Short mmCIF file of C-alpha atoms in Angstrom, two decimals:
data_model
loop_
_atom_site.label_atom_id
_atom_site.label_comp_id
_atom_site.label_asym_id
_atom_site.label_seq_id
_atom_site.Cartn_x
_atom_site.Cartn_y
_atom_site.Cartn_z
CA UNK A 30 -27.33 -2.74 -22.93
CA UNK A 31 -26.47 -0.01 -25.44
CA UNK A 32 -23.48 0.98 -23.32
CA UNK A 33 -22.08 -2.54 -23.57
CA UNK A 34 -22.67 -2.68 -27.30
CA UNK A 35 -20.56 0.46 -27.59
CA UNK A 36 -17.83 -1.14 -25.50
CA UNK A 37 -17.87 -4.22 -27.70
CA UNK A 38 -17.59 -2.12 -30.84
CA UNK A 39 -14.77 -0.14 -29.29
CA UNK A 40 -12.67 -3.28 -28.97
CA UNK A 41 -12.21 -3.16 -32.75
CA UNK A 42 -9.22 -0.93 -31.99
CA UNK A 43 -7.27 -4.20 -32.03
CA UNK A 44 -7.94 -4.78 -35.72
CA UNK A 45 -5.88 -1.89 -37.07
CA UNK A 46 -2.96 -2.87 -34.87
CA UNK A 47 -2.46 -6.03 -36.91
CA UNK A 48 -1.69 -3.87 -39.97
CA UNK A 49 1.12 -2.02 -38.21
CA UNK A 50 3.27 -5.14 -38.20
CA UNK A 51 2.77 -6.16 -41.84
CA UNK A 52 6.06 -4.72 -42.99
CA UNK A 53 8.57 -6.61 -45.14
CA UNK A 54 11.16 -6.65 -42.34
CA UNK A 55 9.08 -7.82 -39.39
CA UNK A 56 5.96 -9.65 -40.51
CA UNK A 57 7.74 -12.99 -41.06
CA UNK A 58 9.19 -13.10 -37.55
CA UNK A 59 6.53 -11.33 -35.49
CA UNK A 60 3.22 -11.77 -37.20
CA UNK A 61 2.34 -15.40 -36.29
CA UNK A 62 3.07 -14.90 -32.59
CA UNK A 63 1.74 -11.37 -32.19
CA UNK A 64 -1.44 -12.07 -34.11
CA UNK A 65 -2.20 -15.12 -32.01
CA UNK A 66 -1.67 -13.14 -28.78
CA UNK A 67 -3.85 -10.26 -29.92
CA UNK A 68 -6.60 -12.54 -31.19
CA UNK A 69 -6.68 -14.34 -27.84
CA UNK A 70 -6.87 -11.00 -26.03
CA UNK A 71 -9.56 -9.75 -28.41
CA UNK A 72 -11.63 -12.87 -27.83
CA UNK A 73 -11.21 -12.66 -24.07
CA UNK A 74 -12.31 -9.04 -24.04
CA UNK A 75 -15.45 -9.56 -26.16
CA UNK A 76 -16.51 -12.59 -24.13
CA UNK A 77 -15.82 -10.89 -20.82
CA UNK A 78 -17.88 -7.81 -21.70
CA UNK A 79 -20.79 -9.91 -22.92
CA UNK A 80 -20.65 -11.94 -19.71
CA UNK A 81 -20.72 -8.76 -17.61
CA UNK A 82 -23.85 -7.62 -19.41
CA UNK A 83 -25.56 -10.87 -18.39
CA UNK A 84 -24.42 -10.97 -14.76
CA UNK A 85 -24.95 -7.31 -13.89
CA UNK A 86 -28.02 -5.95 -12.13
CA UNK A 87 -27.76 -2.76 -14.18
CA UNK A 88 -26.09 -2.65 -17.59
CA UNK A 89 -25.78 1.11 -17.60
CA UNK A 90 -24.35 1.22 -14.06
CA UNK A 91 -21.55 -1.27 -14.63
CA UNK A 92 -20.68 0.14 -18.06
CA UNK A 93 -19.71 3.37 -16.28
CA UNK A 94 -17.01 1.57 -14.27
CA UNK A 95 -15.52 -0.55 -17.09
CA UNK A 96 -12.48 0.77 -18.97
CA UNK A 97 -10.89 -0.84 -22.02
CA UNK A 98 -7.74 0.41 -23.80
CA UNK A 99 -10.00 2.27 -26.23
CA UNK A 100 -11.38 4.56 -23.51
CA UNK A 101 -9.69 7.96 -23.38
CA UNK A 102 -9.45 7.68 -19.58
CA UNK A 103 -7.99 4.15 -19.58
CA UNK A 104 -4.35 5.18 -19.09
CA UNK A 105 -5.29 7.78 -16.48
CA UNK A 106 -7.24 5.19 -14.47
CA UNK A 107 -4.49 2.59 -14.87
CA UNK A 108 -1.69 4.88 -13.71
CA UNK A 109 -3.64 6.73 -11.02
CA UNK A 110 -2.68 4.24 -8.31
CA UNK A 111 0.68 2.99 -9.61
CA UNK A 112 3.16 4.20 -6.97
CA UNK A 113 6.32 2.68 -8.47
CA UNK A 114 6.99 4.47 -11.75
CA UNK A 115 8.79 1.39 -13.10
CA UNK A 116 5.36 0.04 -13.92
CA UNK A 117 4.15 3.04 -15.92
CA UNK A 118 6.43 2.23 -18.86
CA UNK A 119 5.01 1.12 -22.20
CA UNK A 120 6.77 -2.25 -21.81
CA UNK A 121 4.71 -3.16 -18.73
CA UNK A 122 1.86 -5.57 -19.61
CA UNK A 123 -1.49 -3.81 -19.36
CA UNK A 124 -4.88 -5.19 -18.38
CA UNK A 125 -7.50 -5.97 -21.00
CA UNK A 126 -10.07 -4.31 -18.75
CA UNK A 127 -10.08 -2.16 -15.63
CA UNK A 128 -13.19 -2.34 -13.45
CA UNK A 129 -13.72 0.25 -10.69
CA UNK A 130 -16.74 -1.23 -8.88
CA UNK A 131 -19.03 0.81 -6.68
CA UNK A 132 -20.59 -2.16 -4.88
CA UNK A 133 -20.08 -5.85 -4.14
CA UNK A 134 -22.49 -7.00 -6.87
CA UNK A 135 -20.20 -5.52 -9.51
CA UNK A 136 -17.22 -7.31 -7.97
CA UNK A 137 -19.19 -10.55 -8.00
CA UNK A 138 -20.04 -10.15 -11.69
CA UNK A 139 -16.43 -9.31 -12.53
CA UNK A 140 -15.08 -12.38 -10.72
CA UNK A 141 -17.58 -14.75 -12.33
CA UNK A 142 -16.89 -13.41 -15.82
CA UNK A 143 -13.11 -13.45 -15.36
CA UNK A 144 -13.36 -17.05 -14.19
CA UNK A 145 -15.58 -18.01 -17.13
CA UNK A 146 -13.07 -16.54 -19.59
CA UNK A 147 -9.86 -17.75 -17.89
CA UNK A 148 -8.69 -14.21 -17.17
CA UNK A 149 -6.46 -13.57 -14.20
CA UNK A 150 -7.63 -10.95 -11.69
CA UNK A 151 -5.40 -8.32 -10.13
CA UNK A 152 -6.99 -6.50 -7.18
CA UNK A 153 -5.75 -2.99 -6.43
CA UNK A 154 -6.33 -0.96 -3.30
CA UNK A 155 -3.56 1.64 -2.92
CA UNK A 156 -1.15 0.40 -5.61
CA UNK A 157 1.96 0.25 -3.42
CA UNK A 158 3.02 -3.30 -4.26
CA UNK A 159 6.82 -3.21 -4.73
CA UNK A 160 6.64 -5.51 -7.76
CA UNK A 161 3.52 -4.01 -9.32
CA UNK A 162 1.53 -7.18 -8.78
CA UNK A 163 -1.71 -5.24 -8.38
CA UNK A 164 -1.37 -3.66 -11.83
CA UNK A 165 0.50 -6.08 -14.11
CA UNK A 166 0.64 -9.73 -15.15
CA UNK A 167 2.29 -11.84 -17.84
CA UNK A 168 -1.00 -13.49 -18.87
CA UNK A 169 -4.33 -11.96 -20.02
CA UNK A 170 -5.72 -10.20 -16.97
CA UNK A 171 -8.10 -7.60 -15.62
CA UNK A 172 -7.69 -5.13 -12.76
CA UNK A 173 -10.34 -4.65 -10.11
CA UNK A 174 -9.50 -1.20 -8.78
CA UNK A 175 -11.25 -0.58 -5.45
CA UNK A 176 -10.82 3.20 -5.50
CA UNK A 177 -14.60 3.75 -5.39
CA UNK A 178 -14.98 1.58 -2.29
CA UNK A 179 -13.48 3.86 0.34
CA UNK A 180 -16.28 4.47 2.84
CA UNK A 181 -15.26 4.59 6.52
CA UNK A 182 -17.69 4.38 9.44
CA UNK A 183 -16.45 5.11 12.97
CA UNK A 184 -18.28 4.19 16.19
CA UNK A 185 -16.17 6.00 18.79
CA UNK A 186 -18.31 4.85 21.71
CA UNK A 187 -17.88 1.17 20.82
CA UNK A 188 -14.29 1.71 19.59
CA UNK A 189 -15.11 0.00 16.29
CA UNK A 190 -14.73 0.99 12.64
CA UNK A 191 -15.77 -0.43 9.28
CA UNK A 192 -13.43 0.56 6.46
CA UNK A 193 -13.87 -0.42 2.83
CA UNK A 194 -10.83 -1.98 1.16
CA UNK A 195 -10.27 0.87 -1.30
CA UNK A 196 -9.57 3.40 1.46
CA UNK A 197 -6.04 4.39 2.47
CA UNK A 198 -4.60 4.25 5.97
CA UNK A 199 -4.27 8.03 5.86
CA UNK A 200 -7.99 8.36 5.21
CA UNK A 201 -8.65 6.00 8.11
CA UNK A 202 -6.42 7.98 10.47
CA UNK A 203 -8.06 11.25 9.48
CA UNK A 204 -11.58 9.91 9.98
CA UNK A 205 -10.64 8.52 13.41
CA UNK A 206 -9.19 11.90 14.41
CA UNK A 207 -12.46 13.59 13.46
CA UNK A 208 -14.28 11.43 15.99
CA UNK A 209 -11.80 11.21 18.87
CA UNK A 210 -8.43 12.46 20.08
CA UNK A 211 -7.87 9.33 22.17
CA UNK A 212 -8.56 6.61 19.60
CA UNK A 213 -6.15 5.27 16.99
CA UNK A 214 -5.45 2.23 14.84
CA UNK A 215 -2.12 0.36 14.64
CA UNK A 216 -1.12 0.40 10.99
CA UNK A 217 1.61 1.81 8.74
CA UNK A 218 3.29 5.17 8.30
CA UNK A 219 2.76 5.87 4.59
CA UNK A 220 -0.69 7.49 4.37
CA UNK A 221 -1.40 6.57 0.73
CA UNK A 222 -1.04 2.82 1.30
CA UNK A 223 -4.37 1.04 0.77
CA UNK A 224 -5.96 -0.86 3.64
CA UNK A 225 -6.85 -3.75 1.33
CA UNK A 226 -3.29 -4.92 0.74
CA UNK A 227 -1.74 -3.49 3.91
CA UNK A 228 -4.05 -5.22 6.37
CA UNK A 229 -4.10 -8.52 4.46
CA UNK A 230 -0.30 -8.56 4.56
CA UNK A 231 -0.19 -7.95 8.32
CA UNK A 232 0.37 -4.22 8.59
CA UNK A 233 2.86 -2.77 11.07
CA UNK A 234 3.65 0.74 12.21
CA UNK A 235 4.54 2.89 15.19
CA UNK A 236 1.93 1.31 17.51
CA UNK A 237 3.27 -2.18 16.81
CA UNK A 238 4.90 -2.73 20.20
CA UNK A 239 1.81 -1.66 22.14
CA UNK A 240 -0.98 -3.14 20.02
CA UNK A 241 0.56 -5.50 17.48
CA UNK A 242 -0.19 -5.61 13.76
CA UNK A 243 -3.18 -4.17 11.98
CA UNK A 244 -4.23 -7.77 11.32
CA UNK A 245 -4.31 -8.45 15.07
CA UNK A 246 -7.02 -5.81 15.45
CA UNK A 247 -9.36 -6.95 12.67
CA UNK A 248 -12.52 -8.57 14.01
CA UNK A 249 -14.54 -9.15 10.84
CA UNK A 250 -14.28 -8.82 7.06
CA UNK A 251 -16.34 -9.03 3.89
CA UNK A 252 -14.96 -10.99 0.96
CA UNK A 253 -16.17 -12.08 -2.49
CA UNK A 254 -14.76 -15.53 -3.25
CA UNK A 255 -13.99 -17.25 -6.55
CA UNK A 256 -17.56 -18.54 -6.80
CA UNK A 257 -19.04 -15.09 -6.33
CA UNK A 258 -20.20 -15.72 -2.78
CA UNK A 259 -20.19 -12.68 -0.48
CA UNK A 260 -18.84 -13.86 2.87
CA UNK A 261 -18.28 -12.45 6.34
CA UNK A 262 -16.27 -13.94 9.19
CA UNK A 263 -19.02 -16.33 10.23
CA UNK A 264 -19.78 -17.64 6.74
CA UNK A 265 -16.16 -17.86 5.57
CA UNK A 266 -15.01 -19.72 8.70
CA UNK A 267 -12.10 -19.12 11.03
CA UNK A 268 -9.45 -20.73 8.81
CA UNK A 269 -10.08 -18.37 5.90
CA UNK A 270 -10.52 -15.41 8.25
CA UNK A 271 -7.11 -16.25 9.74
CA UNK A 272 -5.52 -16.58 6.29
CA UNK A 273 -6.64 -13.20 4.94
CA UNK A 274 -5.08 -11.42 7.93
CA UNK A 275 -1.44 -11.84 6.96
CA UNK A 276 -1.53 -14.38 4.15
CA UNK A 277 -2.33 -11.85 1.42
CA UNK A 278 -6.04 -11.31 0.90
CA UNK A 279 -5.94 -11.41 -2.91
CA UNK A 280 -4.90 -15.07 -2.73
CA UNK A 281 -8.34 -16.01 -1.45
CA UNK A 282 -10.82 -13.57 -2.99
CA UNK A 283 -11.55 -9.86 -3.17
CA UNK A 284 -11.80 -8.28 0.27
CA UNK A 285 -14.33 -5.46 0.22
CA UNK A 286 -14.27 -4.24 3.84
CA UNK A 287 -12.67 -4.72 7.25
CA UNK A 288 -14.17 -4.35 10.72
CA UNK A 289 -11.60 -2.96 13.15
CA UNK A 290 -11.06 -2.68 16.87
CA UNK A 291 -9.80 0.84 17.56
CA UNK A 292 -7.19 1.27 20.31
CA UNK A 293 -6.75 3.84 23.07
CA UNK A 294 -3.97 6.44 23.07
CA UNK A 295 -3.29 9.42 25.38
CA UNK A 296 -4.48 12.87 24.35
CA UNK A 297 -0.82 13.88 24.22
CA UNK A 298 2.02 11.76 22.85
CA UNK A 299 5.65 12.68 22.23
CA UNK A 300 7.76 12.30 19.12
CA UNK A 301 11.42 12.98 18.50
CA UNK A 302 13.89 12.79 15.64
CA UNK A 303 17.66 13.00 16.07
CA UNK A 304 20.34 12.58 13.41
CA UNK A 305 23.90 11.34 13.77
CA UNK A 306 26.64 10.90 11.15
CA UNK A 307 29.48 8.40 11.16
CA UNK A 308 31.66 11.16 12.60
CA UNK A 309 29.15 11.40 15.45
CA UNK A 310 29.40 7.69 16.27
CA UNK A 311 26.35 6.58 14.26
CA UNK A 312 27.64 3.03 13.76
CA UNK A 313 28.02 2.38 17.48
CA UNK A 314 24.62 3.93 18.17
CA UNK A 315 22.90 1.73 15.60
CA UNK A 316 24.65 -1.34 16.96
CA UNK A 317 23.55 -0.42 20.47
CA UNK A 318 19.97 0.25 19.27
CA UNK A 319 19.58 -3.45 18.47
CA UNK A 320 19.86 -4.28 22.15
CA UNK A 321 17.93 -1.30 23.53
CA UNK A 322 14.84 -1.06 21.31
CA UNK A 323 13.37 -4.54 22.00
CA UNK A 324 13.59 -3.99 25.76
CA UNK A 325 11.97 -0.57 25.98
CA UNK A 326 8.48 -0.30 27.53
CA UNK A 327 5.66 -1.11 25.10
CA UNK A 328 4.62 2.56 25.08
CA UNK A 329 7.78 3.48 23.18
CA UNK A 330 8.59 2.79 19.54
CA UNK A 331 12.14 3.61 18.43
CA UNK A 332 13.39 3.09 14.89
CA UNK A 333 16.20 4.31 12.66
CA UNK A 334 16.87 4.82 8.96
CA UNK A 335 20.11 5.52 7.12
CA UNK A 336 21.11 7.31 3.94
CA UNK A 337 23.97 9.13 2.28
CA UNK A 338 24.72 12.74 3.12
CA UNK A 339 27.53 15.28 3.03
CA UNK A 340 29.29 15.81 6.34
CA UNK A 341 28.84 19.31 7.76
CA UNK A 342 32.33 18.97 9.27
CA UNK A 343 34.36 17.66 6.34
CA UNK A 344 32.08 18.27 3.35
CA UNK A 345 32.71 14.69 2.25
CA UNK A 346 30.19 11.91 1.79
CA UNK A 347 29.06 10.21 4.97
CA UNK A 348 26.25 8.07 6.33
CA UNK A 349 23.45 9.86 8.16
CA UNK A 350 21.38 7.88 10.67
CA UNK A 351 17.99 9.25 11.71
CA UNK A 352 16.49 7.92 14.94
CA UNK A 353 12.76 8.49 15.30
CA UNK A 354 10.40 7.67 18.14
CA UNK A 355 6.76 7.71 19.20
CA UNK A 356 6.13 7.64 22.95
CA UNK A 357 2.61 7.25 24.31
CA UNK A 358 3.07 9.81 27.05
CA UNK A 359 4.46 13.27 27.91
CA UNK A 360 7.94 14.54 27.12
CA UNK A 361 9.18 14.41 30.74
CA UNK A 362 8.54 10.68 30.98
CA UNK A 363 10.16 10.09 27.61
CA UNK A 364 13.33 11.98 28.55
CA UNK A 365 13.63 10.07 31.81
CA UNK A 366 13.14 6.76 30.02
CA UNK A 367 15.54 7.39 27.14
CA UNK A 368 18.07 8.87 29.56
CA UNK A 369 18.14 5.60 31.50
CA UNK A 370 17.88 3.19 28.58
CA UNK A 371 19.87 4.87 25.81
CA UNK A 372 21.89 7.81 27.17
CA UNK A 373 24.42 7.49 24.33
CA UNK A 374 21.81 8.80 21.88
CA UNK A 375 21.84 12.17 23.63
CA UNK A 376 18.17 13.07 23.18
CA UNK A 377 17.40 16.58 24.47
CA UNK A 378 14.12 18.33 25.21
CA UNK A 379 14.47 20.49 22.09
CA UNK A 380 14.53 17.31 19.98
CA UNK A 381 11.05 16.37 21.25
CA UNK A 382 7.55 17.57 20.38
CA UNK A 383 4.33 16.89 22.25
CA UNK A 384 1.48 16.28 19.79
CA UNK A 385 -1.79 14.42 19.34
CA UNK A 386 -1.67 10.91 17.91
CA UNK A 387 -2.91 12.05 14.49
CA UNK A 388 -0.14 14.68 14.43
CA UNK A 389 2.36 11.88 15.06
CA UNK A 390 0.88 10.17 11.99
CA UNK A 391 1.54 13.37 10.03
CA UNK A 392 5.18 13.36 11.16
CA UNK A 393 5.77 9.69 10.32
CA UNK A 394 4.12 10.27 6.94
CA UNK A 395 6.57 13.04 6.06
CA UNK A 396 4.39 16.06 6.87
CA UNK A 397 4.90 18.97 9.25
CA UNK A 398 2.86 18.40 12.41
CA UNK A 399 1.33 21.88 12.07
CA UNK A 400 -0.48 21.16 8.80
CA UNK A 401 -4.13 20.12 8.81
CA UNK A 402 -4.65 16.37 9.35
CA UNK A 403 -6.91 16.52 6.30
CA UNK A 404 -3.82 16.06 4.11
CA UNK A 405 -3.75 12.45 5.31
CA UNK A 406 -6.92 11.85 3.31
CA UNK A 407 -5.21 12.73 0.02
CA UNK A 408 -4.42 9.80 -2.28
CA UNK A 409 -1.59 11.76 -3.91
CA UNK A 410 1.79 10.63 -2.50
CA UNK A 411 4.47 13.14 -1.55
CA UNK A 412 6.85 11.44 -4.00
CA UNK A 413 6.62 8.99 -6.89
CA UNK A 414 9.83 7.17 -7.74
CA UNK A 415 11.33 4.56 -10.01
CA UNK A 416 12.65 2.00 -7.56
CA UNK A 417 13.49 -1.60 -6.79
CA UNK A 418 13.20 -2.58 -3.13
CA UNK A 419 13.34 -5.67 -0.94
CA UNK A 420 12.97 -6.25 2.78
CA UNK A 421 13.99 -8.91 5.26
CA UNK A 422 13.95 -9.77 8.95
CA UNK A 423 17.14 -9.85 10.99
CA UNK A 424 17.36 -13.02 13.06
CA UNK A 425 20.17 -11.86 15.35
CA UNK A 426 22.01 -8.59 16.04
CA UNK A 427 24.33 -7.38 13.27
CA UNK A 428 27.93 -6.77 14.45
CA UNK A 429 29.51 -3.36 13.94
CA UNK A 430 31.71 -4.72 11.16
CA UNK A 431 28.55 -5.84 9.37
CA UNK A 432 27.19 -2.30 9.43
CA UNK A 433 30.50 -0.98 8.13
CA UNK A 434 30.12 -3.33 5.18
CA UNK A 435 26.64 -1.94 4.55
CA UNK A 436 27.99 1.62 4.64
CA UNK A 437 30.49 0.66 1.97
CA UNK A 438 27.66 -0.51 -0.27
CA UNK A 439 25.79 2.75 0.31
CA UNK A 440 28.89 4.76 -0.58
CA UNK A 441 29.30 2.82 -3.81
CA UNK A 442 25.65 2.73 -4.90
CA UNK A 443 24.80 4.43 -8.17
CA UNK A 444 21.58 6.11 -9.17
CA UNK A 445 19.43 3.63 -11.05
CA UNK A 446 16.49 4.55 -13.27
CA UNK A 447 15.34 8.12 -13.79
#
């Protein structure tokens, strides 16, 4: 209990902040509104911490995973999993409390106390939400950061895994590779994405065409609901189990773990990456890709990305298209297949590399295939950017003129942010 008393005393940091706004110029306009907001927050925080002390099995244990703005490590914990630097600014609303639970009982206590004090909950797994929804809110809120719940158990013989919701897909891939060269899981390409949000949103990657979404390969889950009940698939029922696999898990509770069906892959797969500029007929190739890619065998995944570059021929700005592929088989079969289906792309043997599946995950994650797969287990992303991004689904093929319009936008785009 002493630890919670200290936390409650520490919340007095709010009191001196009132004084900072009692200046002749600003107190008349800001004081009534700011004071009311801070008093509400102060009251929420005190009540929440007292509630936690009553609902926790161990006062000292939960006090070690509770961070208020007074804690010296508060900002470090808050920003540790924010992947979009837009949400690290001082203008971004910050949580009254961050809880980094080590077990489900601490999540249960946090949910019950947040509910009792009308505090919104943000659940964070990997922190990759484009709009920062796992770290920010416009109303008084707390963050449940699942970083301490990252245990992964692999049963290679049964082709099953349990993965806690705070783990990343890179950690999952690495742990699978430690157990088997011929098992995999169909999820995304960015290794630092958390399985909590990724799987509950569907989760697609390079094995999509062969095995579907990550959500299609989830066979059980554990969830703490709004009433503090700890549920599995049987006790939550099939409707809720269906909803958390694609409907956004945080809408229905806090998911603590997933049970997965692992899938079979060959010992050797083949990857390739080829680049073409506008001067090398990239627009026509991309247009053609729309008709080729959906009709390839399920063992082949073929995607493309585009960006600005300087032409090696003219030195002027151009559009560079990068075509990348994963083929679940040897290079000879890939070359024969792509030669029949998409000869215009001009893929050659030197463009291809035979690797293990986990090495293909390294490549799609931006790493050299020769580095140790252990890098996939790192939670530190290769890059952290200020960005604004959206995505959409194309309902029908885009005509070549449509792509030319997109290239014009890319030519004209200006650097935004830092």
